[in-house]
XYZ file of C-alpha atoms in Angstrom:
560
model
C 0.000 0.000 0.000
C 1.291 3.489 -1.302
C 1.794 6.142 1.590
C -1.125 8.329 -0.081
C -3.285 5.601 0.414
C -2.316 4.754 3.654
C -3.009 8.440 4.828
C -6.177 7.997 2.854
C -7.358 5.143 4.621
C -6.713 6.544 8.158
C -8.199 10.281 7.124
C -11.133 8.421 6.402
C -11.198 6.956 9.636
C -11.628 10.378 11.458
C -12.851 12.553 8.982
C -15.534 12.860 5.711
C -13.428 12.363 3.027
C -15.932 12.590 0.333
C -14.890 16.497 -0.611
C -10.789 15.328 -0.500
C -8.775 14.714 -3.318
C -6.081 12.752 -3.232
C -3.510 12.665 -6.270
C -0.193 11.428 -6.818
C 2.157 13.407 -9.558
C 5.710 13.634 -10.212
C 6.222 11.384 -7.101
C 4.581 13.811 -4.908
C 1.807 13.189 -2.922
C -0.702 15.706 -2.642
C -4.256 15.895 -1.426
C -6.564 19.259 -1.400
C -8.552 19.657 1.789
C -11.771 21.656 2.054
C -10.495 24.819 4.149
C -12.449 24.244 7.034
C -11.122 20.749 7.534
C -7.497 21.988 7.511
C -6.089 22.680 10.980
C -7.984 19.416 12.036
C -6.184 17.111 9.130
C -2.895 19.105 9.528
C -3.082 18.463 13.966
C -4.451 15.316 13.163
C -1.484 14.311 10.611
C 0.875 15.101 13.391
C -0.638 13.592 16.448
C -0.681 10.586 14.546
C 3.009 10.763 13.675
C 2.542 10.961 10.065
C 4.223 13.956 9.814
C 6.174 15.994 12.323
C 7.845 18.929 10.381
C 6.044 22.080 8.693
C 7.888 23.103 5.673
C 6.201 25.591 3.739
C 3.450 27.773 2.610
C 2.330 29.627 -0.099
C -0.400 30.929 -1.918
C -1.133 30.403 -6.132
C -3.365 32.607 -8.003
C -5.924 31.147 -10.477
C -7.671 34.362 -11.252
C -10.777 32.472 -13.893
C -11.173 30.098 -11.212
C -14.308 30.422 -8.893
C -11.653 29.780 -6.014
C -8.791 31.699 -7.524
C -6.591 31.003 -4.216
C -4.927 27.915 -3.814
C -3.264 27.896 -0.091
C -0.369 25.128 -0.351
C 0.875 23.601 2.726
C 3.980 20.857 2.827
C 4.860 19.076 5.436
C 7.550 16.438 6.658
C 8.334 13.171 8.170
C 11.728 13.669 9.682
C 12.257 10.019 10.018
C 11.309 8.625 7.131
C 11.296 11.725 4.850
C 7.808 11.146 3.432
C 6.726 14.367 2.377
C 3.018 15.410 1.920
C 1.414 18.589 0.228
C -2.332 20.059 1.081
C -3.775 22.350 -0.661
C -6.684 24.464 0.248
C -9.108 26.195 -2.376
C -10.526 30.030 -1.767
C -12.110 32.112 -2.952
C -11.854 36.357 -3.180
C -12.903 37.086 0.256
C -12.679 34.045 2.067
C -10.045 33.297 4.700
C -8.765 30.308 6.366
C -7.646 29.938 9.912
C -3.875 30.293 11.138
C -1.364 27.484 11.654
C 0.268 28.559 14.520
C -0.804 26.934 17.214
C 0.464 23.438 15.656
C 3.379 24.849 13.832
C 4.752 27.917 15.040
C 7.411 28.295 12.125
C 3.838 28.897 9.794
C 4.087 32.642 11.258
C 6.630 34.549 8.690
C 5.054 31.689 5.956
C 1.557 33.280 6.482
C 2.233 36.422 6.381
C 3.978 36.092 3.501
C 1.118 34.873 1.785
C -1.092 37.854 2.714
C 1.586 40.216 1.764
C 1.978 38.712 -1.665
C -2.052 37.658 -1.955
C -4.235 39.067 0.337
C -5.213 35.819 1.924
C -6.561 36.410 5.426
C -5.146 33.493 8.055
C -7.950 34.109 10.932
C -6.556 34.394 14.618
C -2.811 35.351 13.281
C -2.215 38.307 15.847
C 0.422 40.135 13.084
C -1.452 39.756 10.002
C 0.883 42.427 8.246
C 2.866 42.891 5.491
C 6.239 41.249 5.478
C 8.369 41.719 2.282
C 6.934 44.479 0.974
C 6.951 47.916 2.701
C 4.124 48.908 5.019
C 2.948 51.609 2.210
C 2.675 49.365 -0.661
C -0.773 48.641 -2.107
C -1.947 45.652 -3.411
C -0.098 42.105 -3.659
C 2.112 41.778 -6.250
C 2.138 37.802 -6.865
C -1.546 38.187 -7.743
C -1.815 37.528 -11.565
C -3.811 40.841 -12.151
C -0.655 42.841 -10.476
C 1.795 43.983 -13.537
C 5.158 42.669 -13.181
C 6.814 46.084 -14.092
C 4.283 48.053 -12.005
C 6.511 50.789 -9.539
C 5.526 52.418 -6.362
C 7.207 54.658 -4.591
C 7.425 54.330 -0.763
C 8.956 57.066 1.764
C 8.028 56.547 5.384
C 9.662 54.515 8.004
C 7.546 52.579 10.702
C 8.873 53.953 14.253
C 10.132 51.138 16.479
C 7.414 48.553 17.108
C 6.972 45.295 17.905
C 4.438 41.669 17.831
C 1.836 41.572 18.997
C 1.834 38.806 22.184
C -1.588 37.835 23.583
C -3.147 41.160 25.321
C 0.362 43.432 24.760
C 0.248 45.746 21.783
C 3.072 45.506 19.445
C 2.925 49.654 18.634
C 2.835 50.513 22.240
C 6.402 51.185 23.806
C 6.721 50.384 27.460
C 7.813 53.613 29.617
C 9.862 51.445 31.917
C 11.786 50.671 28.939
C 14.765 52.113 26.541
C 13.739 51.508 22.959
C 16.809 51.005 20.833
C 16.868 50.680 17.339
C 19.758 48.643 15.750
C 20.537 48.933 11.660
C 19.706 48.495 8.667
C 22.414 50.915 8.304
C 24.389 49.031 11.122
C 27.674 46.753 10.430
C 25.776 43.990 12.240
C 23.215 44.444 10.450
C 24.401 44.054 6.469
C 22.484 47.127 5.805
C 19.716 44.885 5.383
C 18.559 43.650 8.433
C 16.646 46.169 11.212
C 16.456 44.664 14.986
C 13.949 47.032 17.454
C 14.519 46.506 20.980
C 12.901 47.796 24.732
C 15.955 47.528 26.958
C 16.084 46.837 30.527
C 19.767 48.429 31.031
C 21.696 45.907 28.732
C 18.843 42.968 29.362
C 16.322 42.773 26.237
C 13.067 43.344 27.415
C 11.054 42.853 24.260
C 12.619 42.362 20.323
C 11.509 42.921 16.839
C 12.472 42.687 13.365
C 11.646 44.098 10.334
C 13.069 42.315 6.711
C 12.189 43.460 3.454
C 15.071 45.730 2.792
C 16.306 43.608 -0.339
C 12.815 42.304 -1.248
C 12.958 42.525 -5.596
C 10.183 39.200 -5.462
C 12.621 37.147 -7.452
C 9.425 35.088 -7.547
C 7.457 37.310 -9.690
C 10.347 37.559 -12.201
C 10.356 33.693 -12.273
C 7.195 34.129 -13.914
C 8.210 36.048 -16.835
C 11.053 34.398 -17.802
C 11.830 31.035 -19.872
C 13.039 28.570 -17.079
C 16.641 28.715 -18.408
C 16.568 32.213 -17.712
C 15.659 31.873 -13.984
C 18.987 30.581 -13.740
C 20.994 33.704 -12.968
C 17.753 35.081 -10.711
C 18.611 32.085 -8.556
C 22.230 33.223 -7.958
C 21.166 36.467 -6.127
C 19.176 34.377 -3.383
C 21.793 32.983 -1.389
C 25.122 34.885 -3.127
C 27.292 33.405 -0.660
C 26.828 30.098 -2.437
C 25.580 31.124 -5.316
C 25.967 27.283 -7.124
C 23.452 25.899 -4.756
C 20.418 27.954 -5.412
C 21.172 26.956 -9.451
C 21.467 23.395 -8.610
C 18.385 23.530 -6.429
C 16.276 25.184 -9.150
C 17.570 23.255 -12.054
C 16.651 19.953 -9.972
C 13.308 21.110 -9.647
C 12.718 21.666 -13.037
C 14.682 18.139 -14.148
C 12.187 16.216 -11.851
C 8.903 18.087 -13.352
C 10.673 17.441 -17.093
C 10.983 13.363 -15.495
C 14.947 13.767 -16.677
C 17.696 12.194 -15.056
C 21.448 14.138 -15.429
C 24.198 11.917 -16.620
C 26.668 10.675 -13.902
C 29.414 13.155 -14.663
C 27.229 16.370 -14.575
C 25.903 14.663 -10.864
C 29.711 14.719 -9.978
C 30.281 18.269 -10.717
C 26.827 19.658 -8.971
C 28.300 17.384 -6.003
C 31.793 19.322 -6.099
C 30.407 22.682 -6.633
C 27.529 22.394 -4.011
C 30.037 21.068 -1.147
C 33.043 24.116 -2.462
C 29.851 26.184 -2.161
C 29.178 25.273 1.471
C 32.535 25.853 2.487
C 32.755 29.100 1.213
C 29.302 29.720 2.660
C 30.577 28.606 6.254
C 33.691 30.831 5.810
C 31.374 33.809 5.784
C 29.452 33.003 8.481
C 31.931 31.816 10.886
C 34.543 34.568 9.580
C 32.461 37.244 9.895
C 30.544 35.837 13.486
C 34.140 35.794 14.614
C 34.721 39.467 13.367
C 31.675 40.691 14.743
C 32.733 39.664 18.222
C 35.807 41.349 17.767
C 38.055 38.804 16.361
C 39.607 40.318 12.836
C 42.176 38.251 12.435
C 40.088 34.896 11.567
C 38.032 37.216 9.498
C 41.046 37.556 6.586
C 42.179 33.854 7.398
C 38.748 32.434 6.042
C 38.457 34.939 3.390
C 42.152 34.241 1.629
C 40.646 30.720 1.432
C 37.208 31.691 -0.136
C 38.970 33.412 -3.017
C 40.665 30.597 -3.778
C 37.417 28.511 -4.245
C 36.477 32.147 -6.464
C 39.259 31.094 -8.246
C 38.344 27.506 -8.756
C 34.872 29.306 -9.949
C 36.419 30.898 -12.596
C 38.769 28.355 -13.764
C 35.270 26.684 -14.177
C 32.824 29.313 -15.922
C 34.375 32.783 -16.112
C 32.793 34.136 -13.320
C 33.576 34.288 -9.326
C 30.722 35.191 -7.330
C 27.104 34.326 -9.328
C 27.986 32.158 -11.480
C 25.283 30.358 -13.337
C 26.859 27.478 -13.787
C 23.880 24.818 -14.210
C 21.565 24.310 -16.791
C 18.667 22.006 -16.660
C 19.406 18.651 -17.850
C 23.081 19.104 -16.639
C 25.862 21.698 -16.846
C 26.656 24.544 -18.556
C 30.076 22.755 -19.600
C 32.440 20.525 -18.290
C 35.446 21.391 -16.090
C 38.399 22.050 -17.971
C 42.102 19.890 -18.018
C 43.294 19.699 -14.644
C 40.552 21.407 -12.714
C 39.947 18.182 -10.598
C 43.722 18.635 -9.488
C 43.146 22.313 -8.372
C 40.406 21.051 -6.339
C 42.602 18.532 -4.621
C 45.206 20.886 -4.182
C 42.609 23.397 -2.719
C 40.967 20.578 0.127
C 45.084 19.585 1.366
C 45.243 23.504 2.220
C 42.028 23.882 3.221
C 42.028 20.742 5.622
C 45.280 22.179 7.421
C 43.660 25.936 7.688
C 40.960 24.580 9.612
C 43.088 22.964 12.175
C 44.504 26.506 11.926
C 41.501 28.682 12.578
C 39.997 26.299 14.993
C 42.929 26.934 16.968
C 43.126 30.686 16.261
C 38.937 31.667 17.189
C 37.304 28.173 18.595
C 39.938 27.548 21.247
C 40.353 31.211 22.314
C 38.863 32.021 25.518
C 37.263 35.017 25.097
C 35.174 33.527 21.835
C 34.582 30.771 24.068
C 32.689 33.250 26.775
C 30.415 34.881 24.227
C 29.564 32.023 22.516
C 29.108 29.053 24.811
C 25.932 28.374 27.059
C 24.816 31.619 24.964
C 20.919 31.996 23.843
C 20.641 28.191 23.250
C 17.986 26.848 21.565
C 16.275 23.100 22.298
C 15.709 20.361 19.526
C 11.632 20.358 20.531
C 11.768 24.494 20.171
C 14.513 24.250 16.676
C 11.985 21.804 15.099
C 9.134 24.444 16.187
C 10.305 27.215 14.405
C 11.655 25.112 11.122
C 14.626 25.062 11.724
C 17.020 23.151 9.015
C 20.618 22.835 8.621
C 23.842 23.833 10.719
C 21.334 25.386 13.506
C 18.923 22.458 13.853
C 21.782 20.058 14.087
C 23.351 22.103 16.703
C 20.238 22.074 18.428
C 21.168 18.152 18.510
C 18.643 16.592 15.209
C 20.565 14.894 12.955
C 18.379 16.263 10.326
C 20.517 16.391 6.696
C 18.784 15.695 3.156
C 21.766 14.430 2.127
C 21.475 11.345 4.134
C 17.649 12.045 4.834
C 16.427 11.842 1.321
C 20.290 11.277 -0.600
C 20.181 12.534 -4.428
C 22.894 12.695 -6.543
C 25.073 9.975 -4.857
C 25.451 11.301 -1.553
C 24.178 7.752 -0.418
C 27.212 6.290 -2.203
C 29.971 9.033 -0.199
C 31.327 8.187 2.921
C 30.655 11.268 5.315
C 29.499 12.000 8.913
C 26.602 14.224 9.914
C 27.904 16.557 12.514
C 25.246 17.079 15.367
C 26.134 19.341 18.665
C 24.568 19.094 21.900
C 23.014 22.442 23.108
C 21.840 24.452 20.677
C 24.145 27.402 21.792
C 26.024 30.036 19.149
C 29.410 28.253 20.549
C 27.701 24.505 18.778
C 26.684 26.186 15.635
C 29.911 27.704 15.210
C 31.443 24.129 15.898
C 29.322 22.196 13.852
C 30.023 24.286 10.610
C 33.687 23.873 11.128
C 33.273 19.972 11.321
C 31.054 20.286 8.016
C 33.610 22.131 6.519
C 35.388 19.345 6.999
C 33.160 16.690 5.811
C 32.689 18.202 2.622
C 36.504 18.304 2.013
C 35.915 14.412 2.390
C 33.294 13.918 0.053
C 34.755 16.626 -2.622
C 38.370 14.405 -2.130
C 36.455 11.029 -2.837
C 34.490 12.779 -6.099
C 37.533 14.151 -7.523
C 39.555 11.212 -7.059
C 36.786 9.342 -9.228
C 35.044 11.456 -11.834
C 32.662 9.498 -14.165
C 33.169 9.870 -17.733
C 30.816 10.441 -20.426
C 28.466 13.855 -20.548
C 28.239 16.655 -18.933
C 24.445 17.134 -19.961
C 21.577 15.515 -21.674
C 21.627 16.215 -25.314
C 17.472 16.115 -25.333
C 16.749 18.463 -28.179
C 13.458 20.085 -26.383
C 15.427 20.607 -23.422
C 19.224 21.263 -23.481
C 20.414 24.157 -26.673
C 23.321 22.325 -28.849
C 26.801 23.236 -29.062
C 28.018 26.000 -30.612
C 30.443 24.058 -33.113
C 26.371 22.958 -34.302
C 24.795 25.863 -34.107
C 27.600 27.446 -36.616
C 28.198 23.847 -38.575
C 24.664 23.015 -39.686
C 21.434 23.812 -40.127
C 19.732 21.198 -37.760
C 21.528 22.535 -34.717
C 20.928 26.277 -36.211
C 16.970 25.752 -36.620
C 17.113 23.310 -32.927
C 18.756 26.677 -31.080
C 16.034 28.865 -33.065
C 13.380 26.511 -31.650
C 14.190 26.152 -28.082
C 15.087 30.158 -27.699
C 11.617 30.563 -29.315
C 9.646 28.217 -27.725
C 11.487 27.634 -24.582
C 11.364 24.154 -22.510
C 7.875 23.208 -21.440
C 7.739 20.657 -18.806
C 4.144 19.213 -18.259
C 1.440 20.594 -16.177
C 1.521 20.174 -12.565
C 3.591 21.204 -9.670
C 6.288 19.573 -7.540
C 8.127 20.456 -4.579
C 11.891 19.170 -4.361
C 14.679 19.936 -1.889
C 18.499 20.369 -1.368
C 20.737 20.713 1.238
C 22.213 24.190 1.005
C 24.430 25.738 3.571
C 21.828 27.125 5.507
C 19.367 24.401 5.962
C 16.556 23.017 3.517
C 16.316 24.757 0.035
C 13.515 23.826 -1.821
C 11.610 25.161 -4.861
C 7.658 24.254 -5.286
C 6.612 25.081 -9.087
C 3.583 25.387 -10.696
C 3.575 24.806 -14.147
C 0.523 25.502 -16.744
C 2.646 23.659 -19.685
C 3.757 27.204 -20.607
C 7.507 28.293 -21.396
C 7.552 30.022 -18.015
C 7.281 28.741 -14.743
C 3.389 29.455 -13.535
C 4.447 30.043 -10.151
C 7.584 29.390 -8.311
C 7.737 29.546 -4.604
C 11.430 29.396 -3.092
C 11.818 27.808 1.005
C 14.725 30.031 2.129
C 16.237 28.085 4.767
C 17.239 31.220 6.865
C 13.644 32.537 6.513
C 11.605 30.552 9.261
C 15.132 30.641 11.584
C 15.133 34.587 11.954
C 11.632 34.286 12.881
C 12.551 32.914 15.927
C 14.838 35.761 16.495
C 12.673 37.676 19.038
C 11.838 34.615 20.779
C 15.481 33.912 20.970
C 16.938 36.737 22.694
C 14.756 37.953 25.107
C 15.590 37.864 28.205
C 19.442 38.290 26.665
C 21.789 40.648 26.474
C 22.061 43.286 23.528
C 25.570 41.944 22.878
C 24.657 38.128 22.964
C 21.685 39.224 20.247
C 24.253 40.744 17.810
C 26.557 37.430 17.844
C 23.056 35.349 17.652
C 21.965 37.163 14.800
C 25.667 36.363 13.496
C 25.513 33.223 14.707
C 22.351 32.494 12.300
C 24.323 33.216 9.308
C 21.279 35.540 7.990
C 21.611 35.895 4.390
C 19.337 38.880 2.729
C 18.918 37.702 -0.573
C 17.742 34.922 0.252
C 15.570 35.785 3.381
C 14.161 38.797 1.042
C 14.314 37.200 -2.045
């Protein structure tokens, strides 16, 4: 018996399942849920231990459709990675109640969806916009909203805060210091703004506000051919750039039902694991920096422009790089680039030993960083957590082993998992990744398959230029496919990655079209800086500037 049928069998045990629908596509298992049945099937999925993990929401916009809202919900098994999507139907007007109080990590998610659609989640207490600035009118992933439509924006909100039961988020406590901290703050990226009441040097009460770099990447998706997404995808996470093009391109692959050939798995490998060490070198350079410690700052960042350099041995380019296409890779890695890459993980394995001796084992990074703000397993799993900061938290939680792809089954590497949760672990347990992947890069480069670098499916993949300039069947295929684009079948999928900062994953839409219908991105860093306010109060100011480094918050992705 298939897992959707097993979950149908038991729904029906509890609930009327004549107005469900349950569907299977592209390996996914969905079923659409009449709205007031929701919160019941989604507590009811979870008490039962079906699935334990909230993933995502979003909203889609059908605007001829009687219910033009679709509300999409996915959720996870974190045992067994079984993966489940429900979708709710609405229509203009109608609203559908909150998540919360099963998943608290739905909080950012659903107001996210308002922002972007106007869909009301009933008993949120800060149902307010999110991405978009507090003047902005309308909801710009609504089909009826013009892609190229500007508004121009000019006030700031004065400090202010959640609401929390019966206390008022826009009314400041007299007792209280309020104390505003960036965007225009070196802590802060010039992206990020933290509100605080102070007690002295104790935080009383927190807020956030995100937005600053908002340019909803996911409304561009949808006027562009999918091969053209590619380079969007860089500016999510740009400290890894790689990894957003791998996840994307892997999302469209398993929609299109393609497979990539061995060789062009090797390289994505590579690349994603040089990507997550340069992606830990920023966050443990500059954590380190930000608690005064410049020295380890230039250490990790002589190492990261050596991986640049691998980058452009490889495509050109150093920093977004586009170096995927779907159905495989841009082009193949040129004569002795899988020496560099040896040469670069013997260095690299001996400047770890280095820096861990320089910033982990010093004292005073030691005092500001461990038994600091932890955070539990049963509260990290709360908030959707993924990645370095859930397995601090001490949940062995990695896709790569979870749900492998791409080999990762085949690669002998440990999952590094720390013990409390505190900035001092998630500093740790990056290092030891660092590691890891310097293992599993070694044991890829010392056995590259041969053959392709890509599929050579004419609907799918452009020809090589020696064709496109030798004859006129790769001249007129290259005409086609620039003309007509790729169009992968319709449906929707969700797939997932593990970037540097947790789960990646990309849920498209597509309507059979050249361009993606929707496409919703799960920023891994998103649901973690929710928890931010949470987090640090009750802490000092100081300890919330190296959490907030500690959480290695990256604005184009959390903006998107």
């Amino acid at each position: 018996m298939s897992n959707l049928e097993t979950l149908k069998k038991e729904l029906a045990s509890s609930f009327n399942i004549d107005a469900f629908e349950f569907a299977q596509q592209f390996g996914d298992d969905a079923i659409v849920v009449p709205a007031d049945n929701i919160i019941a099937v989604i507590r009811f999925l979870k008490e039962q231990g079906h699935f334990d993990f909230f993933v995502d929401l979003c909203g889609v916009d059908y605007p001829n459709r009687a219910k033009r809202f679709d509300v999409v919900y996915h959720l996870l098994n974190t045992k067994n990675a079984r993966r489940v999507r429900l979708k709710v139907r609405l229509a203009e007007g109608e609203s559908i109640d909150t998540l919360i109080g099963i998943f608290r990590g739905a909080d950012w998610f659903e107001r996210e969806a308002y922002d972007m659609f106007g869909i009301v989640f009933k008993g949120h207490p800060n149902l307010r916009r999110i991405l978009t600035h507090h003047q902005f009118v309308g909801h710009p992933l609504r089909k009826d909203y013009e892609a190229d439509r500007q508004q121009h924006c000019t006030s700031t909100l004065p400090i202010h805060f959640d609401n929390v039961g019966d206390e008022r988020g826009d009314v400041l406590n007299d007792n209280f210091q309020p104390l505003n901290i960036g965007p225009s703050h070196p802590a802060m990226h010039g992206t990020l703004r933290v509100m605080a009441e102070m007690d002295g040097e104790t935080i009383a009460r927190a807020g956030v506000e995100i937005g600053y770099l908002h340019r909803c990447f996911e409304k561009m998706a949808e006027t562009h051919p999918y091969n053209q997404v590619i380079p969007y995808t860089d500016r999510l996470n740009y400290c890894s750039a790689p990894m957003n093009n791998i996840g994307y391109c892997k999302t469209v692959e398993k929609i299109l039902g393609v497979t990539i050939p061995p060789r062009a798995q090797a390289l994505r490998i590579i690349l994603a694991e040089l990507s997550r060490i340069i992606d830990h070198h920023i966050s443990v350079g500059t954590g380190a920096l930000d608690l005064g410690a410049l020295t380890g700052f230039f250490h990790m960042f002589t190492y990261r422009e050596r991986v640049y350099d691998l980058f452009e041995k490889l495509c050109g380019a150093r920093l977004t790089v586009s170096m995927t296409r779907v159905g495989g890779m841009a082009q193949d890695a040129p004569d002795g680039w899988f020496d560099l890459v040896l040469d670069f993980c013997k260095d690299m394995r001996a400047e770890l030993d280095e820096f861990s001796a320089l910033a982990l084992d010093n004292k005073i990074f030691i005092k500001r960083t461990r038994g600091v703000l932890p955070v539990t397993a049963q509260d990290a799993l709360a908030w959707g957590y993924t990645g370095p900061l859930l397995r601090a938290s001490g949940v062995g939680m990695d896709l790569r082993k979870l749900q492998p792809y791409y080999g990762y089954d085949q690669l002998d590497f440990d999952i590094p998992v720390g013990t409390s949760g505190d900035i001092y672990d998630r500093y740790l347990v990056r290092v030891e990744e660092m590691r890891q992947s310097i293992r599993i890069i070694e044991q890829i480069c010392k056995n590259v398959p041969s053959g392709d670098y890509t599929i050579r499916d004419k609907g799918i993949v452009l020809p090589e230029k020696k064709d496109v300039y030798g004859n006129i069947e790769g001249l007129m295929n290259h005409f086609m496919l620039i003309i007509k684009g790729l169009r992968p079948p319709i449906g929707d999928t969700y797939d997932a990655t593990e970037a540097a900062n947790g789960e990646l994953g990309f849920y498209l839409v597509s309507d059979g079209s050249g361009n993606p219908y929707r496409l919703k991105v799960r920023p891994p860093c998103f649901p973690i800086y929710s928890s931010f306010p949470t987090v640090v109060k009750g802490g000092m100011i100081a300890d919330a500037i190296a959490t907030i480094a500690s959480m290695n918050l990256i604005a184009g992705e959390l903006d998107r």
